[in-house]
Amino acid sequence: MDNAFKPSSAEHQLFARPRSPLEFATISHERRLLPADDDYEAWYTHDARANRSINDDVSTTKDGVKARGNNLDLGLVGARYAGIKQEEVDVHSATIATHTPHIHFVPDPFALSGPPTVHLPKNKTMVATTASKAAPEKWDDGTTDYVPARKAPVADNKKPHVTTQPITWSNWWQHVNWLNITLIVFVPIIGLIGSYWVPLHLKTAIFAVVYYFHTGLGITAGYHRLWAHRSYAASLPLRIYLAAVGAGAVEGSIRWWARGHRAHHRYTDTDKDPYSVRKGLLYSHIGWMVMKQDPKRVGRADITDLNEDPVVMWQHIHYLKCVIGMGLVFPTVFCGLLWGDWLGGYVYGGILRIFFVQQATFCVNSLAHWLGDQPFDDRNSPRDHVVTALVTLGEGYHNFHHEFPSDYRNAIEWYQYDPTKWAIWCWKKLGLASNLKQFRSNEIEKGRVQQLQKRIDQKRATLDWGVPLEQLPVVAWDDFVAQAKDGKALVAIAGVIHDVTDFIKEHPGGKALISSGIGKDATGIFNGGVYNHSNAAHNLLSTMRVGVLRGGCEVEIWKRTQFENKDMTPVTDSAGQRIFRAGDQVTRLAQPIKGADAA
């Protein structure tokens, strides 16, 4: 095998001894654990001597080798390589010295499954072992292998997840996500109690409201429309700002938030939807946060672009610091230094503001799927409503958003409330944003028309349009006349027999006029010979059909056209029912017969 790089003497020494990629020594003892994503947990280490993160922006070769500057990252799926799944895997960086290349092994979620291809000096091998079995060993440079203080717990994949078990009095506490319930329930309660003793000053109140909008935009314009949907491109300063204020909303990292939201769009209203409203309004609002979810049931989503964004990854790695700094420290220090209200900044600008921002965002998951209209599609639950828009900084036009998710707008009308859209537009004018994506109005209107047509079809299905002609019995002329003489008020119009017995007394033109057509062909009389009846009259007449005359004029022409499959096939709706538009009834002649006007 050819060498991927020319190793130094120290590197020769490092590779010479049998080591697993999971077992390399580290000079730095500082480790950072990222939240689990799908079925792996990735450990990231920090090179304290070089005072920089090793897993910086890197490029990937075909062999899964990531390299940047003096850093070399060999990617592998650590848990799979060790033959286990969903366990905490200790991955240590190997640092020879700051003046030599750094060797660092990390689990790579995008590497191919199976053992990685590792380039070694000739005649050198690696043996896979576990970190817990490695004994510390001293080296010539004075360093010693790092051995974990405790053995990492190994997950039992055969054991069912707690969510598969019914909630009982003995295990209910196991179903609760205590970290989330502390952050979004207990902490706000503490803030509410603290507000009883901490007075609210006007300047602090103004700051809390302004900072509420900034952190809210961090979620709506940043987490949501920029990173989750890539509906526009943002400059580096704008991305840093949105990542910072978004962290101040304390709703998770960009990477975690956008990944869940993409799964929500992909699997809307299904069991794989992380916050499906089908599980209940309360669950979609806050239940999915305070109760544990089985990660295997949440739908997958591609976040390759997020992993390649240095701002996203930096915030993800340093998320706890960002949350504390932007969520609590910044408002406290700002209010404290400028007008001396340290406690007010902490309680009102920090804790209570965070609570209201979180609840506003949660309304997008719940209220926007429950309240409002569905002008573009009603297959799923998203809805449009101005109340939701007011609460969520413009995210309330959710039916439009789910139909056109990559559009940077949620509200397309000038009068609709969407401050997030206005902010993005202003950033474009300032040169901070570009490539604002918009669906063509033609496609938007097509969706609107199709939904309107669907509603019309649903309404049409509830109306009485009379017995279809093809279902009526065929009656000979002599039989028609005979039945009329026997006392039935039968009238033939355009080859269709109608029973007007119950309508004679209600006829607007009088009883005598309609009685004169009984037992006769009244086509000419009905279509202008005496009176050119309205479209409503033709619709009413269709509900009185009882038969079709054999050889009857208009009906025979219609039937012959159907049989010959000519270009006069009736238009049907989405349910396959024939549509009778105004003036389209079979009893109506194309050219009315001229005659006397009705009195």
XYZ file of C-alpha atoms in Angstrom:
599
model
C 0.000 0.000 0.000
C 1.296 3.452 -0.892
C 1.797 5.872 1.945
C -0.833 8.588 2.189
C 1.712 10.915 3.800
C 5.377 10.848 4.760
C 5.493 10.214 8.502
C 8.010 11.679 10.871
C 10.120 9.502 13.154
C 7.684 10.124 15.985
C 4.799 9.081 13.753
C 6.682 5.905 12.812
C 6.919 5.160 16.507
C 3.222 5.854 16.983
C 2.115 3.604 14.159
C 4.690 0.896 14.959
C 2.857 -0.362 17.992
C -0.417 -2.303 17.638
C -3.194 0.203 18.283
C -6.882 0.414 17.509
C -8.061 3.667 15.924
C -10.262 4.029 18.989
C -7.306 3.830 21.332
C -4.819 6.534 20.391
C -3.314 8.588 23.176
C -4.116 12.239 23.652
C -2.156 15.048 25.226
C -5.287 17.099 25.728
C -7.681 15.791 28.369
C -10.535 18.035 27.257
C -13.320 16.227 25.400
C -16.656 17.387 24.068
C -19.626 15.098 23.453
C -22.056 16.120 20.763
C -25.728 15.165 21.121
C -26.552 11.822 19.555
C -27.643 12.025 15.938
C -29.412 9.005 14.440
C -27.553 5.862 15.607
C -24.168 7.166 16.584
C -22.584 9.432 19.175
C -19.523 11.362 18.139
C -16.763 12.458 20.484
C -14.877 15.566 19.496
C -11.582 16.484 21.102
C -9.778 19.754 21.475
C -6.051 20.270 20.984
C -5.223 22.424 23.986
C -1.584 22.824 23.022
C -2.422 24.303 19.640
C -5.374 26.134 21.283
C -7.764 25.326 18.475
C -10.386 22.730 17.589
C -8.962 19.856 15.586
C -12.228 19.133 13.800
C -12.225 22.409 11.874
C -13.452 22.894 8.327
C -12.033 19.919 6.442
C -12.192 18.314 3.038
C -12.803 14.622 2.417
C -10.953 12.339 0.019
C -12.326 9.209 -1.595
C -10.700 7.078 1.121
C -12.609 8.856 3.880
C -9.491 10.794 4.909
C -10.152 14.358 6.018
C -7.267 16.802 5.903
C -6.704 20.475 6.537
C -3.342 22.207 7.082
C -1.299 20.296 9.652
C -4.329 18.312 10.788
C -5.169 14.833 9.529
C -8.529 13.276 10.435
C -9.093 9.636 9.561
C -12.856 9.051 9.477
C -14.520 5.869 10.629
C -17.795 4.799 12.104
C -16.430 4.134 15.560
C -19.340 2.245 17.067
C -19.778 0.008 14.040
C -16.025 -0.644 13.820
C -16.051 -1.875 17.401
C -18.981 -4.154 16.615
C -21.529 -2.326 18.762
C -24.228 0.291 18.256
C -25.427 3.344 20.133
C -22.744 3.370 22.780
C -20.437 6.074 23.948
C -17.158 5.457 22.162
C -13.979 7.040 23.508
C -12.097 8.506 20.582
C -8.796 10.107 21.426
C -6.671 12.458 19.398
C -3.001 11.660 18.969
C -0.854 14.748 19.157
C 2.863 14.278 18.632
C 3.772 17.944 19.090
C 2.531 21.282 17.862
C 5.239 21.366 15.186
C 4.262 17.970 13.736
C 1.025 16.874 12.069
C -1.820 16.025 14.460
C -3.393 12.610 14.081
C -7.032 12.488 15.133
C -9.651 9.773 14.744
C -13.354 10.668 14.829
C -16.535 8.732 14.014
C -17.561 9.814 10.525
C -21.344 9.512 9.994
C -20.885 9.825 6.242
C -18.150 7.209 5.820
C -19.105 3.859 4.333
C -19.989 1.137 6.819
C -17.276 -1.331 7.750
C -13.663 -0.883 8.834
C -11.986 2.198 7.352
C -9.070 2.264 4.970
C -6.147 3.588 7.017
C -2.858 4.398 5.324
C 0.082 3.197 7.401
C 3.829 3.083 6.927
C 4.971 -0.146 5.355
C 5.083 -3.274 7.517
C 2.970 -1.613 10.242
C -0.383 -2.917 11.452
C -3.217 -1.962 13.770
C -5.108 -4.300 16.058
C -8.658 -3.418 17.105
C -9.112 -3.441 20.878
C -11.253 -1.443 23.261
C -10.095 1.659 25.048
C -10.963 0.269 28.453
C -8.423 -2.570 28.033
C -5.513 -0.288 27.126
C -2.853 0.173 29.783
C -1.160 3.577 30.127
C 2.250 3.708 28.505
C 4.945 6.379 28.766
C 6.727 7.729 25.703
C 10.030 9.407 24.943
C 8.483 12.864 24.721
C 7.268 12.606 28.312
C 3.606 12.035 27.510
C 1.451 9.182 28.728
C -1.509 7.443 27.157
C -4.852 8.812 28.271
C -7.020 6.158 29.904
C -10.675 7.002 30.700
C -11.467 7.262 34.395
C -14.525 5.079 33.885
C -15.570 2.548 31.326
C -18.099 3.889 28.857
C -21.519 2.234 29.275
C -22.529 -0.144 26.522
C -26.131 0.111 25.395
C -28.198 -3.059 25.214
C -29.816 -2.899 21.794
C -32.006 -5.892 22.570
C -33.677 -4.072 25.427
C -36.821 -2.239 24.244
C -36.874 1.531 24.492
C -38.806 2.922 27.440
C -41.340 4.528 25.061
C -42.502 1.065 23.981
C -43.683 0.386 27.517
C -47.002 1.743 28.836
C -46.802 4.548 31.376
C -47.532 3.291 34.878
C -47.185 4.654 38.405
C -43.974 2.689 38.809
C -42.201 3.826 35.623
C -43.678 7.212 34.692
C -40.516 9.015 35.773
C -38.539 6.992 33.218
C -40.689 8.398 30.397
C -39.955 12.007 31.376
C -37.138 13.950 29.736
C -35.970 15.601 32.929
C -33.415 17.869 31.252
C -35.983 19.397 28.909
C -38.706 19.656 31.512
C -36.264 21.486 33.768
C -35.339 23.980 31.042
C -38.807 24.687 29.670
C -41.005 24.190 32.754
C -39.152 24.380 36.068
C -36.782 27.244 35.196
C -39.617 29.502 33.915
C -41.537 28.765 37.112
C -38.508 29.897 39.109
C -38.360 33.051 36.982
C -42.055 33.692 37.520
C -41.641 33.315 41.275
C -38.589 35.574 41.197
C -40.522 38.282 39.358
C -42.609 38.744 42.515
C -39.585 40.254 44.298
C -37.786 41.744 41.275
C -39.446 44.945 40.020
C -39.831 45.420 36.271
C -38.261 48.676 35.103
C -39.351 50.311 31.857
C -35.905 50.091 30.248
C -35.645 46.421 31.146
C -39.111 45.753 29.743
C -38.213 47.475 26.465
C -34.966 45.530 26.256
C -36.760 42.225 26.954
C -39.249 42.866 24.134
C -36.548 43.940 21.669
C -34.342 40.996 22.570
C -37.387 38.728 22.278
C -37.731 39.743 18.627
C -34.012 39.302 17.984
C -33.891 35.815 19.480
C -37.175 34.979 17.782
C -35.697 35.972 14.416
C -32.732 33.783 15.248
C -35.163 30.864 15.157
C -37.536 31.898 12.350
C -35.073 33.548 9.965
C -32.018 31.557 11.038
C -32.757 28.065 12.299
C -35.891 27.706 10.169
C -35.737 29.531 6.850
C -31.952 29.732 6.433
C -30.599 26.461 7.795
C -33.584 24.089 7.792
C -34.903 25.102 4.352
C -32.028 27.024 2.726
C -34.549 29.555 1.408
C -31.848 32.213 1.076
C -28.104 32.648 1.396
C -26.614 34.642 4.267
C -23.238 36.291 4.619
C -20.863 35.171 7.354
C -21.649 38.119 9.688
C -25.381 37.460 9.347
C -24.928 33.735 9.979
C -22.892 34.454 13.100
C -25.548 36.888 14.342
C -28.392 34.423 13.710
C -26.481 31.572 15.340
C -25.799 33.742 18.397
C -29.307 35.100 18.947
C -30.782 31.712 18.013
C -28.792 30.169 20.850
C -30.304 32.843 23.090
C -33.724 31.304 22.451
C -32.489 28.073 24.083
C -34.167 25.685 21.637
C -31.233 23.426 20.829
C -28.374 23.809 18.400
C -28.923 24.695 14.746
C -27.858 21.219 13.708
C -30.248 19.452 16.075
C -33.157 21.817 15.415
C -32.881 21.786 11.614
C -32.468 18.023 11.503
C -35.704 17.504 13.433
C -37.549 20.076 11.344
C -36.510 18.439 8.086
C -37.823 15.143 9.426
C -41.069 16.935 10.336
C -41.541 18.130 6.753
C -40.596 14.789 5.258
C -42.891 12.761 7.520
C -45.635 15.263 8.381
C -48.449 13.765 10.481
C -46.884 10.289 10.565
C -45.287 8.313 13.384
C -41.880 9.448 12.111
C -42.837 13.099 12.566
C -41.000 14.233 15.744
C -43.920 16.441 16.786
C -46.924 15.086 14.930
C -50.203 16.802 15.764
C -51.933 13.452 15.175
C -50.667 12.477 18.628
C -52.568 15.360 20.180
C -52.382 19.137 20.303
C -50.610 19.164 23.670
C -48.083 16.583 22.481
C -47.218 18.586 19.359
C -46.861 21.743 21.434
C -44.725 20.608 24.343
C -45.283 16.911 25.016
C -42.659 15.787 22.509
C -40.103 17.837 24.438
C -40.918 16.800 27.988
C -41.478 13.118 27.212
C -38.789 10.837 25.857
C -38.912 9.773 22.213
C -37.533 6.612 20.699
C -34.779 7.891 18.368
C -35.294 4.882 16.105
C -38.832 6.021 15.324
C -37.927 9.556 14.275
C -37.547 9.871 10.517
C -34.126 10.382 9.013
C -33.032 13.565 7.277
C -29.965 14.591 5.294
C -27.890 17.234 7.101
C -24.724 17.041 5.016
C -24.905 20.760 4.267
C -25.150 21.576 7.977
C -22.089 19.494 8.785
C -20.172 21.486 6.182
C -21.161 24.860 7.652
C -18.439 25.994 10.111
C -20.830 28.349 11.913
C -23.327 25.547 12.479
C -20.687 23.121 13.707
C -18.981 25.681 15.945
C -22.280 26.520 17.602
C -23.109 22.815 17.895
C -19.829 22.006 19.630
C -19.921 25.055 21.915
C -23.688 25.107 22.334
C -23.762 25.095 26.133
C -21.486 28.134 26.272
C -23.605 29.898 23.639
C -26.821 29.213 25.536
C -25.512 30.464 28.855
C -23.807 33.448 27.253
C -26.612 34.650 24.964
C -29.564 33.346 26.959
C -28.674 34.568 30.437
C -25.307 36.316 30.725
C -25.800 38.828 27.908
C -29.208 40.190 29.040
C -28.034 40.279 32.651
C -24.821 42.153 31.862
C -26.504 44.462 29.340
C -29.188 45.633 31.759
C -26.758 45.661 34.671
C -24.034 47.758 33.058
C -26.306 50.253 31.303
C -28.840 51.018 34.038
C -27.905 48.827 36.985
C -30.791 46.345 36.769
C -28.833 43.105 37.099
C -31.650 41.012 38.553
C -34.210 42.451 36.136
C -31.998 41.589 33.185
C -31.602 38.059 34.499
C -35.283 37.448 35.296
C -37.097 39.414 32.578
C -34.507 39.692 29.822
C -33.281 36.162 30.442
C -35.542 33.538 31.986
C -39.016 34.887 31.174
C -38.040 36.067 27.687
C -36.705 32.579 26.922
C -40.015 31.093 28.058
C -42.083 33.294 25.735
C -39.790 32.716 22.743
C -39.973 28.969 23.271
C -43.753 28.973 23.564
C -44.056 31.053 20.389
C -41.972 28.522 18.487
C -43.934 25.616 19.949
C -47.107 27.222 18.568
C -45.786 26.586 15.056
C -45.786 22.862 15.830
C -49.225 22.870 17.431
C -51.428 25.886 16.682
C -50.312 26.128 13.050
C -51.483 22.543 12.543
C -54.833 23.022 14.260
C -56.211 26.536 13.730
C -57.028 28.135 10.399
C -57.686 27.559 6.722
C -56.039 25.287 4.146
C -56.039 27.256 0.876
C -53.362 25.197 -0.892
C -53.757 21.588 0.245
C -55.702 19.699 2.881
C -54.054 16.281 2.730
C -52.047 17.111 5.862
C -52.695 19.267 8.917
C -50.797 22.584 8.280
C -53.068 25.640 8.296
C -52.970 29.389 7.733
C -54.202 31.821 10.378
C -53.371 35.394 11.268
C -53.450 34.684 15.017
C -50.703 32.093 14.674
C -48.744 34.495 12.483
C -48.944 37.224 15.142
C -47.699 34.831 17.814
C -44.865 33.302 15.775
C -43.280 36.255 13.917
C -45.002 35.360 10.657
C -44.766 31.570 10.773
C -48.560 31.221 10.937
C -49.185 30.851 7.202
C -48.176 27.256 7.585
C -50.268 25.687 4.832
C -48.421 27.793 2.283
C -45.109 26.971 3.933
C -45.604 23.207 3.778
C -46.575 23.446 0.100
C -43.676 25.743 -0.798
C -41.075 25.129 1.949
C -38.074 26.649 0.176
C -39.826 29.996 -0.352
C -38.287 32.599 1.958
C -41.787 33.957 2.575
C -44.558 32.497 4.683
C -46.986 35.264 3.816
C -47.322 36.151 0.125
C -49.857 38.974 0.376
C -48.662 42.476 1.227
C -51.146 42.805 4.079
C -50.221 39.527 5.789
C -48.050 39.706 8.911
C -44.609 38.206 8.316
C -41.827 40.224 10.012
C -39.364 37.420 9.277
C -39.910 37.947 5.550
C -39.469 41.694 5.956
C -36.230 41.198 7.902
C -34.770 38.906 5.231
C -35.751 41.387 2.524
C -34.037 44.212 4.434
C -30.899 42.106 4.861
C -30.850 41.610 1.111
C -30.991 45.377 0.560
C -28.092 45.762 2.998
C -26.047 43.156 1.151
C -26.185 40.646 4.006
C -28.502 38.151 2.277
C -28.835 36.951 -1.292
C -30.528 34.359 -3.492
C -33.929 34.804 -1.891
C -35.996 31.893 -3.203
C -39.567 32.407 -4.369
C -41.945 30.040 -6.085
C -43.458 31.381 -9.284
C -46.864 32.930 -8.796
C -48.175 30.657 -11.550
C -47.395 27.569 -9.459
C -48.809 29.128 -6.316
C -52.071 30.034 -8.047
C -52.348 26.567 -9.573
C -52.236 25.103 -6.095
C -54.843 27.576 -4.895
C -57.185 26.844 -7.840
C -56.812 23.088 -7.410
C -57.719 23.354 -3.748
C -60.714 25.549 -4.597
C -61.803 22.998 -7.193
C -61.439 20.243 -4.629
C -63.681 22.120 -2.228
C -66.223 22.754 -4.988
C -66.231 19.048 -5.795
C -66.797 18.227 -2.142
C -69.685 20.688 -2.008
C -71.113 19.427 -5.308
C -71.169 15.880 -3.961
C -73.652 16.948 -1.275
C -76.174 18.370 -3.782
C -79.012 16.619 -5.654
C -78.328 16.759 -9.386
C -81.047 14.290 -10.320
C -80.800 10.667 -11.381
C -78.045 10.264 -14.012
C -79.468 9.737 -17.502
C -77.725 6.407 -17.952
C -79.550 5.068 -14.882
C -83.048 6.045 -16.079
C -85.418 3.496 -17.662
C -86.038 3.797 -21.416
C -89.756 4.333 -22.156
C -91.540 4.112 -25.500
C -93.607 7.115 -26.639
C -96.879 5.228 -26.440
C -96.170 4.126 -22.880
C -95.310 7.697 -21.954
C -98.624 8.995 -23.344
C -100.584 6.179 -21.697
C -99.108 6.892 -18.252
C -99.875 10.594 -18.661
C -103.525 9.787 -19.429
C -103.686 7.602 -16.329
C -103.200 10.669 -14.148
C -99.428 11.096 -13.920
C -98.224 14.614 -14.687
C -95.451 13.551 -17.085
C -93.754 16.069 -19.367
C -91.143 15.235 -22.026
C -88.416 17.811 -22.534
C -85.418 17.104 -24.798
C -86.136 13.361 -24.689
C -86.237 13.172 -20.884
C -89.474 12.373 -19.047
C -90.154 14.469 -15.941
C -92.805 13.940 -13.280
C -94.065 17.433 -12.353
C -96.991 16.262 -10.210
C -95.744 17.909 -7.013
C -94.612 21.056 -8.810
C -97.792 22.044 -10.683
C -99.161 24.107 -7.812
C -95.809 25.858 -7.286
C -95.130 26.699 -10.932
C -94.415 30.462 -11.179
C -96.142 30.644 -14.592
C -99.368 29.170 -13.296
C -101.015 25.761 -13.242
C -102.670 26.050 -16.644
C -99.433 26.667 -18.543
C -97.565 23.665 -17.144
C -100.653 21.441 -17.415
C -100.824 22.121 -21.139
C -97.538 20.248 -21.617
C -98.549 17.038 -19.817
C -98.298 13.984 -22.073
C -96.558 16.050 -24.750
C -93.070 17.006 -25.939
C -92.654 20.399 -24.258
C -89.078 20.996 -25.399
C -89.939 24.041 -27.491
C -92.295 25.483 -24.886
C -89.665 25.191 -22.120
C -86.824 26.627 -24.231
C -88.340 29.871 -25.483
C -91.515 28.903 -27.305
C -93.475 30.292 -24.372
C -90.683 31.175 -21.949
C -86.922 30.714 -22.063
C -86.464 29.237 -18.593
C -83.535 30.135 -16.373
C -80.569 27.961 -15.428
C -82.158 27.466 -11.999
C -85.300 26.095 -13.684
C -83.233 23.558 -15.636
C -81.458 22.514 -12.437
C -84.785 22.077 -10.657
C -86.190 20.128 -13.607
C -83.265 17.674 -13.427
C -84.443 16.526 -9.982
C -87.796 15.441 -11.506
C -86.384 12.948 -14.045
C -88.116 9.566 -14.171
C -87.263 8.152 -17.599
C -85.848 8.574 -21.099
C -87.868 8.403 -24.316
C -86.769 5.808 -26.834
C -85.643 7.840 -29.852
C -86.012 11.003 -27.868
C -84.237 13.858 -29.613
C -81.506 15.429 -27.431
C -80.983 12.348 -25.258
C -80.426 10.114 -28.262
C -77.855 12.554 -29.613
C -76.122 12.538 -26.214
C -76.158 8.726 -26.003
C -74.896 8.325 -29.557
C -72.021 10.673 -28.801
C -71.128 8.607 -25.741
C -71.230 5.370 -27.728
C -69.095 6.739 -30.548
C -66.653 8.280 -28.029
C -66.746 11.647 -29.754
C -65.395 14.868 -28.335
C -68.448 15.546 -26.160
C -67.595 13.431 -23.113
C -69.067 15.069 -19.989
C -66.635 16.777 -17.652
C -66.242 14.992 -14.316
C -64.949 16.157 -10.961
C -62.145 14.667 -8.858
C -64.547 11.999 -7.576
C -65.616 10.983 -11.087
C -69.048 12.624 -10.872
C -70.333 14.530 -13.874
C -70.125 18.304 -13.624
C -73.144 20.307 -14.784
C -72.005 23.845 -15.331
C -74.389 26.763 -15.847
C -76.347 26.190 -19.047
C -75.002 22.643 -19.361
C -78.181 20.691 -18.521
C -79.347 18.304 -21.230
C -82.790 19.938 -21.251
C -81.347 23.258 -22.369
C -81.117 23.882 -26.113
C -78.066 25.627 -27.514
C -80.298 27.940 -29.551
C -83.526 28.927 -27.768
C -86.714 28.785 -29.803
C -88.118 32.209 -30.537
C -91.618 32.708 -29.288
C -93.844 34.825 -27.122
C -92.456 36.162 -23.849
C -94.048 34.955 -20.659
C -96.266 37.367 -18.871
